[in-house]
Coordinates of C-alpha atoms in Angstrom, one line a residue:
M16 CA 61.3 173.6 70.1
V17 CA 62.0 176.9 71.9
R18 CA 58.4 177.5 72.5
V19 CA 57.8 174.3 74.5
L20 CA 60.9 174.4 76.6
P21 CA 59.3 176.4 79.5
W22 CA 56.5 173.9 79.6
I23 CA 58.9 171.0 79.6
V24 CA 60.7 172.5 82.6
R25 CA 57.4 173.1 84.4
T26 CA 56.1 169.6 83.7
L27 CA 59.3 167.9 84.9
A28 CA 59.5 170.1 88.0
A29 CA 55.9 169.3 88.8
A30 CA 56.5 165.6 88.4
A31 CA 59.6 165.7 90.6
L32 CA 57.7 167.8 93.2
G33 CA 55.0 165.2 93.4
L34 CA 57.4 162.3 93.7
S35 CA 59.5 164.1 96.3
A36 CA 56.3 164.9 98.4
F37 CA 55.3 161.2 98.2
L38 CA 58.7 160.1 99.3
W39 CA 58.7 162.6 102.1
W40 CA 55.4 161.3 103.3
S41 CA 56.5 157.6 103.1
S42 CA 59.8 158.4 105.0
A43 CA 58.1 160.5 107.7
T44 CA 55.3 158.0 108.3
T45 CA 57.4 154.8 108.0
A46 CA 54.7 153.7 105.5
S47 CA 55.7 151.4 102.6
A48 CA 56.2 153.0 99.2
V49 CA 53.0 151.8 97.5
G50 CA 53.6 150.3 94.1
C51 CA 57.4 150.0 94.3
D52 CA 57.1 146.2 94.6
A53 CA 55.6 146.1 91.2
F54 CA 59.0 146.8 89.7
A55 CA 61.4 143.9 89.9
G56 CA 64.8 144.6 91.3
F57 CA 63.8 147.7 93.3
D58 CA 63.5 148.0 97.1
C59 CA 62.1 151.4 98.1
D60 CA 61.6 150.4 101.8
A61 CA 65.3 149.6 102.2
A62 CA 66.3 153.0 100.8
L63 CA 63.6 155.0 102.8
G64 CA 64.4 153.0 106.0
S65 CA 68.2 153.6 105.8
P66 CA 70.1 156.3 107.7
W67 CA 70.8 157.9 104.3
A68 CA 67.1 158.8 103.9
K69 CA 67.5 161.5 106.6
L70 CA 69.8 164.4 107.4
G71 CA 69.8 165.6 111.0
G72 CA 66.6 163.6 111.6
V73 CA 64.8 165.3 108.7
P74 CA 63.8 163.3 105.6
V75 CA 66.0 164.4 102.7
A76 CA 62.9 164.1 100.5
A77 CA 61.7 167.2 102.3
G78 CA 64.6 169.1 100.9
G79 CA 63.8 167.7 97.5
T80 CA 60.2 168.9 97.8
L81 CA 61.3 172.4 98.6
C82 CA 63.9 172.3 95.7
Y83 CA 61.4 171.3 93.1
A84 CA 58.7 173.6 94.4
A85 CA 61.2 176.5 94.0
A86 CA 62.0 175.3 90.5
L87 CA 58.4 175.2 89.5
V88 CA 57.8 178.7 90.8
G89 CA 61.0 179.8 89.1
S90 CA 59.8 178.4 85.7
V91 CA 56.6 180.4 85.9
L92 CA 58.3 183.6 87.0
A93 CA 61.1 183.4 84.4
W94 CA 58.4 183.7 81.7
R95 CA 57.4 187.1 82.9
R96 CA 59.3 190.4 82.8
G97 CA 61.2 192.7 85.1
G98 CA 62.1 191.7 88.6
A99 CA 59.8 188.7 88.6
A100 CA 61.7 187.2 85.6
S101 CA 65.0 187.9 87.2
L102 CA 63.9 186.1 90.4
G103 CA 62.6 183.2 88.3
W104 CA 65.9 182.7 86.5
R105 CA 67.8 182.9 89.8
L106 CA 65.5 180.2 91.3
L107 CA 66.2 178.0 88.3
E108 CA 69.9 178.8 88.5
L109 CA 69.9 177.6 92.2
T110 CA 67.7 174.5 91.9
A111 CA 69.2 173.0 88.7
P112 CA 72.6 172.2 90.1
L113 CA 71.0 171.1 93.4
A114 CA 68.8 168.6 91.4
V115 CA 71.7 167.2 89.4
G116 CA 74.1 167.0 92.3
A117 CA 71.6 165.4 94.7
G118 CA 70.5 162.9 92.0
V119 CA 74.1 161.8 91.4
W120 CA 74.8 161.6 95.2
F121 CA 71.8 159.5 96.1
T122 CA 72.1 157.2 93.1
A123 CA 75.7 156.5 94.2
V124 CA 74.6 155.9 97.8
Q125 CA 72.0 153.4 96.6
A126 CA 74.5 151.6 94.5
A127 CA 77.5 151.6 96.9
A128 CA 76.0 151.7 100.4
L129 CA 72.6 150.1 100.1
D130 CA 73.1 147.7 97.2
S131 CA 69.4 148.3 96.3
F132 CA 67.5 150.9 94.4
C133 CA 64.4 152.9 95.0
F134 CA 62.2 153.2 91.9
Y135 CA 60.6 156.4 93.0
C136 CA 63.9 157.9 94.0
L137 CA 65.4 157.2 90.6
A138 CA 62.4 158.5 88.9
T139 CA 62.7 161.8 90.9
H140 CA 66.4 162.1 90.0
A141 CA 65.7 161.4 86.4
C142 CA 63.1 164.2 86.3
G143 CA 65.5 166.5 88.1
L144 CA 68.3 165.8 85.6
A145 CA 66.0 166.2 82.6
M146 CA 64.7 169.5 84.1
A147 CA 68.2 170.8 84.5
V148 CA 69.0 170.0 80.9
A149 CA 65.8 171.7 79.8
V150 CA 66.6 174.8 81.9
L151 CA 70.0 175.0 80.3
L152 CA 68.5 174.8 76.8
W153 CA 65.8 177.3 77.6
R154 CA 68.4 179.7 79.1
R155 CA 70.6 179.4 76.0
A156 CA 67.7 180.0 73.7
A157 CA 66.4 183.0 75.7
S158 CA 69.9 184.5 75.7
A159 CA 70.5 184.0 72.0
G160 CA 67.0 185.4 71.1
G161 CA 67.7 188.7 72.8
G162 CA 64.9 188.2 75.3
E163 CA 62.2 186.7 73.0
A164 CA 60.0 184.3 74.8
P165 CA 58.0 181.5 73.5
V166 CA 54.5 182.3 72.3
V167 CA 51.9 181.6 75.0
V168 CA 49.9 178.6 74.0
S169 CA 48.3 177.7 77.3
P170 CA 44.9 178.8 78.7
F171 CA 46.6 179.4 82.0
A172 CA 48.5 182.3 80.5
A173 CA 45.9 184.6 81.9
M174 CA 47.1 183.7 85.4
A175 CA 50.3 185.6 84.6
S176 CA 50.5 189.4 84.2
G177 CA 49.1 189.2 80.7
P178 CA 49.7 187.3 77.4
A179 CA 53.1 188.8 76.9
T180 CA 55.2 187.3 74.2
E181 CA 58.6 188.4 75.3
T182 CA 60.6 188.4 78.5
D183 CA 63.8 189.8 79.8
A184 CA 67.0 187.9 78.9
P185 CA 68.2 185.7 81.8
P186 CA 70.9 187.3 84.0
S187 CA 74.4 186.0 84.0
L188 CA 75.2 183.1 86.2
G189 CA 76.3 184.1 89.7
V190 CA 75.8 183.5 93.4
P191 CA 72.8 181.2 93.1
T192 CA 74.9 178.7 91.0
L193 CA 77.6 178.7 93.6
V194 CA 75.0 178.3 96.4
G195 CA 73.5 175.3 94.6
L196 CA 76.9 173.6 94.2
L197 CA 77.7 174.3 97.9
G198 CA 74.3 172.9 98.8
V199 CA 75.2 169.6 97.2
I200 CA 78.6 169.5 99.0
A201 CA 76.9 170.3 102.3
L202 CA 74.4 167.5 101.6
A203 CA 77.0 164.9 100.9
G204 CA 79.3 166.0 103.6
G205 CA 76.5 166.3 106.2
Q206 CA 75.3 162.8 105.5
T207 CA 78.8 161.4 105.6
L208 CA 79.9 163.2 108.8
L209 CA 76.5 163.6 110.6
A210 CA 74.8 160.4 109.4
A211 CA 71.7 159.4 111.4
P212 CA 72.4 156.7 113.9
A213 CA 72.0 153.2 112.5
V214 CA 70.3 152.2 115.8
S215 CA 66.8 153.3 116.7
E216 CA 65.2 152.7 120.1
Y217 CA 61.5 152.8 120.9
D218 CA 58.8 151.3 123.1
A219 CA 56.7 148.8 121.2
N220 CA 53.1 148.9 122.4
L221 CA 51.8 145.7 120.8
T222 CA 48.1 145.0 120.7
D223 CA 48.4 141.2 120.0
Q224 CA 49.7 138.7 122.5
F225 CA 52.6 136.5 121.5
V226 CA 53.2 133.4 123.7
F227 CA 56.0 131.1 122.7
T228 CA 55.8 128.2 125.2
A229 CA 55.0 124.6 124.9
A230 CA 52.1 125.0 127.4
S231 CA 50.3 127.1 124.8
A232 CA 50.7 124.6 122.0
D233 CA 47.3 123.0 122.5
A234 CA 45.5 126.3 122.9
S235 CA 46.9 128.1 119.8
A236 CA 49.0 127.0 116.9
E237 CA 50.3 130.5 116.5
A238 CA 51.6 130.6 120.0
S239 CA 53.4 127.3 119.6
P240 CA 57.0 127.7 118.5
R241 CA 57.6 124.0 118.7
S242 CA 56.0 120.8 119.8
P243 CA 56.4 119.8 123.5
E244 CA 58.0 116.4 123.0
P245 CA 61.6 117.6 122.2
T246 CA 61.4 120.0 125.2
T247 CA 61.4 117.1 127.7
E248 CA 64.1 115.1 126.0
D249 CA 66.6 117.6 124.6
P250 CA 67.9 119.2 127.9
S251 CA 69.3 115.9 129.1
E252 CA 71.3 115.1 125.9
P253 CA 74.4 117.2 126.6
A254 CA 75.2 115.2 129.7
A255 CA 75.1 111.9 127.7
Q256 CA 77.1 113.4 124.9
P257 CA 80.2 115.2 126.3
E258 CA 82.0 115.3 123.0
P259 CA 80.2 118.3 121.5
E260 CA 81.6 120.4 124.3
S261 CA 85.0 120.2 122.6
T262 CA 83.6 121.0 119.1
P263 CA 85.4 124.0 117.6
S264 CA 83.4 127.1 118.2
S265 CA 83.8 130.8 117.9
T266 CA 81.8 131.2 121.1
P267 CA 83.7 131.7 124.4
S268 CA 83.3 129.1 127.0
S269 CA 82.2 131.7 129.5
T270 CA 78.8 131.8 127.8
K271 CA 78.4 128.0 127.9
A272 CA 76.4 126.7 130.8
K273 CA 74.8 123.3 131.4
R274 CA 71.0 123.5 131.2
R275 CA 68.9 122.0 134.0
S276 CA 67.4 118.7 133.0
G277 CA 63.7 119.3 132.2
G278 CA 64.1 122.9 133.1
S279 CA 61.8 125.8 132.3
R280 CA 62.2 129.6 132.7
L281 CA 59.3 131.8 131.7
A282 CA 60.1 135.4 130.7
A283 CA 58.0 138.4 129.7
F284 CA 58.9 141.2 127.3
L285 CA 57.2 144.2 125.8
N286 CA 54.8 145.0 128.7
G287 CA 53.8 141.3 128.9
K288 CA 52.7 141.1 125.3
L289 CA 55.6 138.7 124.5
R290 CA 56.0 135.6 126.8
V291 CA 58.5 132.9 126.2
D292 CA 60.0 129.9 127.8
A293 CA 63.8 130.4 127.5
Y294 CA 64.4 126.7 127.6
E295 CA 62.3 126.3 124.4
Q296 CA 64.2 128.9 122.4
A297 CA 67.6 128.9 120.7
V298 CA 69.9 130.4 123.3
L299 CA 73.4 131.9 123.3
G300 CA 74.5 131.3 126.9
S301 CA 72.4 129.8 129.7
P302 CA 68.6 130.1 129.7
D303 CA 69.0 130.6 133.5
A304 CA 71.1 133.7 133.1
P305 CA 70.0 136.6 135.3
H306 CA 69.1 138.7 132.3
L307 CA 67.7 137.8 128.9
V308 CA 67.9 139.6 125.5
V309 CA 65.8 138.7 122.5
E310 CA 67.7 139.0 119.2
M311 CA 65.7 139.0 115.9
M312 CA 68.0 138.3 113.0
D313 CA 68.3 136.8 109.5
Y314 CA 71.1 134.5 108.4
A315 CA 71.0 136.3 105.0
C316 CA 71.3 139.7 106.6
P317 CA 74.8 141.3 106.2
H318 CA 74.3 143.5 109.2
C319 CA 73.3 140.5 111.3
R320 CA 76.5 138.7 110.3
E321 CA 78.6 141.7 111.3
F322 CA 76.7 142.2 114.5
H323 CA 77.2 138.6 115.7
D324 CA 80.9 139.1 116.4
K325 CA 80.1 142.1 118.6
L326 CA 77.3 140.3 120.4
T327 CA 79.6 137.3 121.1
K328 CA 82.3 139.5 122.6
A329 CA 79.7 141.4 124.6
L330 CA 78.4 138.2 126.1
E331 CA 81.9 137.2 127.0
R332 CA 82.5 140.5 128.8
F333 CA 79.3 140.0 130.9
D334 CA 80.5 136.5 131.8
G335 CA 77.2 134.7 132.2
Q336 CA 75.1 137.6 133.4
I337 CA 73.2 137.9 130.1
A338 CA 71.9 135.3 127.6
V339 CA 70.5 135.9 124.2
L340 CA 67.4 134.2 122.8
V341 CA 67.8 134.0 119.0
M342 CA 64.6 134.3 116.9
P343 CA 65.4 134.1 113.1
V344 CA 63.2 136.3 110.9
P345 CA 63.9 135.2 107.3
G346 CA 63.6 138.0 104.7
E347 CA 62.8 135.4 102.0
I348 CA 59.4 135.5 100.4
A349 CA 59.0 131.7 100.7
C350 CA 58.3 131.9 104.4
N351 CA 57.7 135.6 105.1
K352 CA 54.3 136.9 103.7
H353 CA 55.3 140.4 104.5
V354 CA 58.1 140.3 101.9
R355 CA 56.4 141.5 98.7
K356 CA 59.0 140.4 96.2
A357 CA 61.8 137.9 96.0
R358 CA 65.4 139.1 96.6
K359 CA 68.4 137.3 95.4
Q360 CA 70.4 138.1 98.6
S361 CA 67.7 136.4 100.7
L362 CA 67.7 133.1 99.0
G363 CA 68.2 130.3 101.5
A364 CA 67.2 132.3 104.5
C365 CA 64.1 130.2 105.3
F366 CA 66.0 126.9 105.2
A367 CA 68.9 128.3 107.3
A368 CA 66.4 129.4 109.9
K369 CA 64.6 126.1 109.9
L370 CA 67.9 124.2 110.1
S371 CA 69.3 126.2 113.0
M372 CA 66.0 125.8 114.9
A373 CA 66.2 122.0 114.3
V374 CA 69.7 121.9 115.7
S375 CA 68.6 123.8 118.7
D376 CA 65.7 121.4 119.3
L377 CA 67.8 118.3 119.0
D378 CA 70.8 119.5 121.1
P379 CA 70.4 123.0 122.6
E380 CA 74.0 123.1 123.8
E381 CA 75.2 122.7 120.2
F382 CA 73.2 125.5 118.8
E383 CA 75.7 128.1 119.8
A384 CA 78.6 126.6 117.9
F385 CA 76.4 125.9 114.8
H386 CA 74.9 129.4 114.9
A387 CA 78.4 130.9 114.9
W388 CA 79.4 128.8 112.0
M389 CA 76.4 129.9 110.0
L390 CA 77.4 133.5 110.5
H391 CA 81.2 133.3 110.1
D392 CA 81.3 133.9 106.3
D393 CA 80.4 137.1 104.5
T394 CA 77.4 135.4 102.8
I395 CA 74.9 132.7 103.9
P396 CA 76.3 129.2 103.4
N397 CA 74.6 127.0 100.8
R398 CA 72.2 124.2 101.8
T399 CA 74.8 121.4 101.3
R400 CA 77.5 123.0 103.4
S401 CA 75.0 123.9 106.1
L402 CA 73.6 120.3 106.3
I403 CA 77.1 118.8 106.5
E404 CA 78.0 121.2 109.3
A405 CA 74.7 120.5 111.1
R406 CA 75.4 116.8 111.1
R407 CA 78.7 117.5 113.0
H408 CA 76.6 118.8 115.8
V409 CA 73.6 116.5 115.9
D410 CA 72.6 113.1 114.8
G411 CA 72.0 113.0 111.1
D412 CA 68.9 110.7 111.1
E413 CA 67.3 112.8 113.8
L414 CA 68.1 116.0 111.9
S415 CA 66.5 114.6 108.7
A416 CA 63.4 113.7 110.6
A417 CA 63.2 117.1 112.2
L418 CA 63.6 118.9 108.9
R419 CA 60.7 116.9 107.4
D420 CA 58.6 118.8 110.0
T421 CA 55.6 116.5 109.6
E422 CA 53.7 118.3 112.4
G423 CA 54.6 121.8 111.1
A424 CA 56.2 122.8 114.3
L425 CA 59.4 124.4 112.8
G426 CA 57.4 126.2 110.2
A427 CA 54.9 127.5 112.7
R428 CA 57.8 128.7 114.9
I429 CA 59.4 130.7 112.2
K430 CA 56.0 132.1 111.2
N431 CA 55.5 133.3 114.8
Y432 CA 58.8 135.1 114.7
V433 CA 57.9 136.7 111.4
E434 CA 54.6 137.9 112.8
L435 CA 56.2 139.3 115.9
A436 CA 58.7 141.3 113.8
A437 CA 55.9 142.6 111.7
A438 CA 53.9 143.7 114.7
I439 CA 57.0 145.5 116.2
G440 CA 57.7 147.1 112.8
K441 CA 54.4 148.9 112.9
Q442 CA 55.6 150.7 116.0
G443 CA 58.6 152.4 114.5
R444 CA 61.4 152.1 111.9
F445 CA 62.4 148.4 112.1
G446 CA 65.5 146.7 110.8
L447 CA 67.6 143.6 111.5
P448 CA 69.3 142.8 113.7
A449 CA 66.9 143.9 116.4
Q450 CA 67.0 143.4 120.1
I451 CA 64.2 143.3 122.7
L452 CA 65.4 144.6 126.0
G453 CA 62.5 144.4 128.5
D454 CA 59.8 146.7 127.1
R455 CA 62.1 148.4 124.5
V456 CA 63.1 147.6 121.0
V457 CA 66.5 148.4 119.7
A458 CA 66.6 148.1 115.9
G459 CA 69.9 148.1 114.0
P460 CA 73.4 147.0 114.9
S461 CA 75.4 148.6 117.6
E462 CA 78.4 150.4 116.2
S463 CA 80.9 148.7 118.6
V464 CA 81.2 146.1 121.4
D465 CA 81.6 148.9 123.9
A466 CA 78.3 150.5 122.7
L467 CA 76.5 147.2 123.0
C468 CA 77.9 146.6 126.5
K469 CA 76.8 150.1 127.5
L470 CA 73.3 149.5 126.1
W471 CA 72.9 146.2 128.0
A472 CA 74.3 147.6 131.2
E473 CA 71.9 150.6 131.1
A474 CA 69.0 148.3 130.3
F475 CA 69.6 145.9 133.2
G476 CA 71.2 148.2 135.7
L477 CA 74.6 146.5 135.5
E478 CA 78.1 147.9 135.6
T479 CA 79.5 148.3 132.1
P480 CA 82.3 145.8 131.6
T481 CA 85.5 146.6 129.8
A482 CA 87.6 144.5 127.5
T483 CA 90.1 142.3 129.1
I484 CA 93.7 143.3 128.2
P485 CA 95.8 140.2 127.6
F486 CA 99.3 140.2 129.2

C-alpha cells in the first residue's frame, strides 16, 4: 500500500486539476458546464453563475487550478531527495488543508445559499479530500519508514533525477500548514464580506429582431405575443367595470392609471432590436408613462418574489413617471427549451405565466393586483389557488376560454419571452429578475429600494426620489 500512495496523490491531484481548469473555463466564458445536465438533481450553471463563483471578480476555480497544480508538482518533488523533496512536502502541506477547507466551504455554500449542487464542483472537492487523506497517509508512512520511499514502478521514473528508491523524511509541519488554514479563512471571509455584486449590467447587442406588437402577428408568429382581437376590446373594460378598482391589492394607487381606449404606444429597446407595444404587454403602471422598464421574471423564482416588493415601492416613489412591462420567462422545462432538465422548484411556472398573461389580456387594469398576489407568498401558489384568485379579477368563462389558447397566442407569447431571454443571456451572465433599461440589461435583483430608484433615475435622467416619511 505504501508504494502506491504517491501515485494515488498524483492521480487525484491531476483529476482535481483538470476539473478545476474546466470549471475555470466555464465560469470565465459564461459557457454552460457540458454534461452536468446528465446527472439528475445537479445544476452547475446555477452555481457557476452565482456571486459565490467569484472572489474579487476572479473565478474561484482559478484558485483551485493553482492549488491542485501546486499539489501535483509537490507530489512529484516529494519523491526526490534533498531540497527538492523538502519543497515538495511543503507544497503538499500547504495545498492539503486548502483543498479540504475550500471543499467544505463551497459544499456548504451550495447547500445553504444556492440550494443546488454542481456535479463537477463536488467531484473536484471529493478528489481534493481524498488527495489530502492520501497525503496524510503517505507522510505518516514516509516518517515511520525513516525516509524509505516506495519502489519506482513507473516508466516515467526516468523523468526524475534517477531511479532512487529512498527519499528524505518529510519535514515537520510548520508555516505552510498555517498559511493553508489562513487561506481557507481568507476565502470564506472574503466571499462573505466582499461578495461579488448580485447585479450585473451590460449592453446586449442582439443580432435577431424581436417585435412584440399586434401589427406583426400576420407577418411572423414569433413576433406575435398575442392575437390582435383582445387588444381592441380589453382597454375599454375598466370603464365598464369600476368594481375591480377597489379590489384589495398590494400595489399603490399612484401607479394605477386609466388606459386610453384603443390606445397604442410603441417603444424600442436594445438599440432597436426589441420593439413592443406597451398596450399589448402586462403593465405595472400606465403604458403611457414617460419612461418604460422591461422586467423579465419567473413566478417560481425566489429572487423575483423578493424583488417585486422593492419594485413596487420604487414605482410608488416615482409616482407615475415610470411603468414596468412584465415579461414572464418560466424556468420550467415544459415551456422553456433552454432548460435541460426538470427542477422541482420550477413546477407550475409555465401555467403561472400563462394565467397571468391571460388576466392581463382580459382586463389589463386587473393584472397589477393579480401579479402582486401571485408573488406575495414565499413559493409559487398552486394551480387551484391561482385559478380561484384569477376569477376574482376577470370573468371565469372568459378566463377558461383564454387558457384553452386554441390559437396558441399565449403559448407563442411566452415562447417569445423565453427566446428573448436566451438571446440576452448570450451577451453576458444572465439571471432573473432582469431589467431592460433602454439599451442596457441589468441582471439580478437590486439590493434595496434606494438602489433601484438610483438605477432608474440614472437611466432616465431623473431626480432620485426618496422615501416618504409618514407623520
